[in-house]
Amino acid sequence: MPTFILGVLLGAISGGITYGLTSDGQLAAIVGAIAAVLTWLGIASLILADD
C-alpha cells in the first residue's frame, strides 16, 4: 500500500508542476500518470532484483 500511495503522490506532484508550467490539463494528466507508473515499476524492479 505505501508503494501505491508514493506513486500517486509523485504523480500528483509531477502533474501539478507540469500544469503550473504549461497550463495544459491533458498534458499534466499524462505526465502525472507516467510518473506514477514509473514509480511503481521502479520499486517493483528493485523488489524483484533483491530476491
Short mmCIF file of C-alpha atoms in Angstrom, two decimals:
data_model
loop_
_atom_site.label_atom_id
_atom_site.label_comp_id
_atom_site.label_asym_id
_atom_site.label_seq_id
_atom_site.Cartn_x
_atom_site.Cartn_y
_atom_site.Cartn_z
CA MET A 1 0.00 0.00 0.00
CA PRO A 2 2.79 2.54 0.69
CA THR A 3 4.14 1.93 -2.83
CA PHE A 4 0.76 2.80 -4.32
CA ILE A 5 0.47 5.96 -2.24
CA LEU A 6 4.02 7.01 -3.12
CA GLY A 7 3.28 6.57 -6.82
CA VAL A 8 0.06 8.57 -6.59
CA LEU A 9 1.78 11.32 -4.61
CA LEU A 10 4.70 11.64 -7.04
CA GLY A 11 2.30 11.54 -9.98
CA ALA A 12 0.22 14.32 -8.46
CA ILE A 13 3.28 16.45 -7.79
CA SER A 14 4.60 15.92 -11.32
CA GLY A 15 1.22 16.64 -12.85
CA GLY A 16 0.76 19.75 -10.72
CA ILE A 17 4.15 21.14 -11.67
CA THR A 18 3.51 20.40 -15.34
CA TYR A 19 0.12 22.10 -15.17
CA GLY A 20 1.67 25.10 -13.45
CA LEU A 21 4.31 25.46 -16.16
CA THR A 22 2.17 24.74 -19.22
CA SER A 23 -1.49 25.36 -18.20
CA ASP A 24 -2.41 22.27 -20.25
CA GLY A 25 -4.56 19.92 -18.22
CA GLN A 26 -4.35 17.00 -20.64
CA LEU A 27 -0.55 17.10 -20.76
CA ALA A 28 -0.39 17.37 -16.96
CA ALA A 29 -2.61 14.29 -16.59
CA ILE A 30 -0.42 12.29 -18.97
CA VAL A 31 2.78 13.33 -17.17
CA GLY A 32 1.24 12.51 -13.79
CA ALA A 33 0.13 9.06 -14.93
CA ILE A 34 3.52 8.29 -16.44
CA ALA A 35 5.31 9.38 -13.26
CA ALA A 36 3.04 7.20 -11.11
CA VAL A 37 3.52 4.12 -13.30
CA LEU A 38 7.28 4.59 -13.50
CA THR A 39 7.44 4.89 -9.71
CA TRP A 40 5.53 1.61 -9.30
CA LEU A 41 7.66 -0.16 -11.90
CA GLY A 42 10.89 1.16 -10.42
CA ILE A 43 10.06 -0.02 -6.93
CA ALA A 44 8.80 -3.37 -8.25
CA SER A 45 12.04 -3.89 -10.15
CA LEU A 46 14.05 -3.15 -7.00
CA ILE A 47 12.00 -5.71 -5.07
CA LEU A 48 12.45 -8.33 -7.80
CA ALA A 49 16.18 -7.65 -8.08
CA ASP A 50 16.55 -8.08 -4.33
CA ASP A 51 15.19 -11.63 -4.46
#
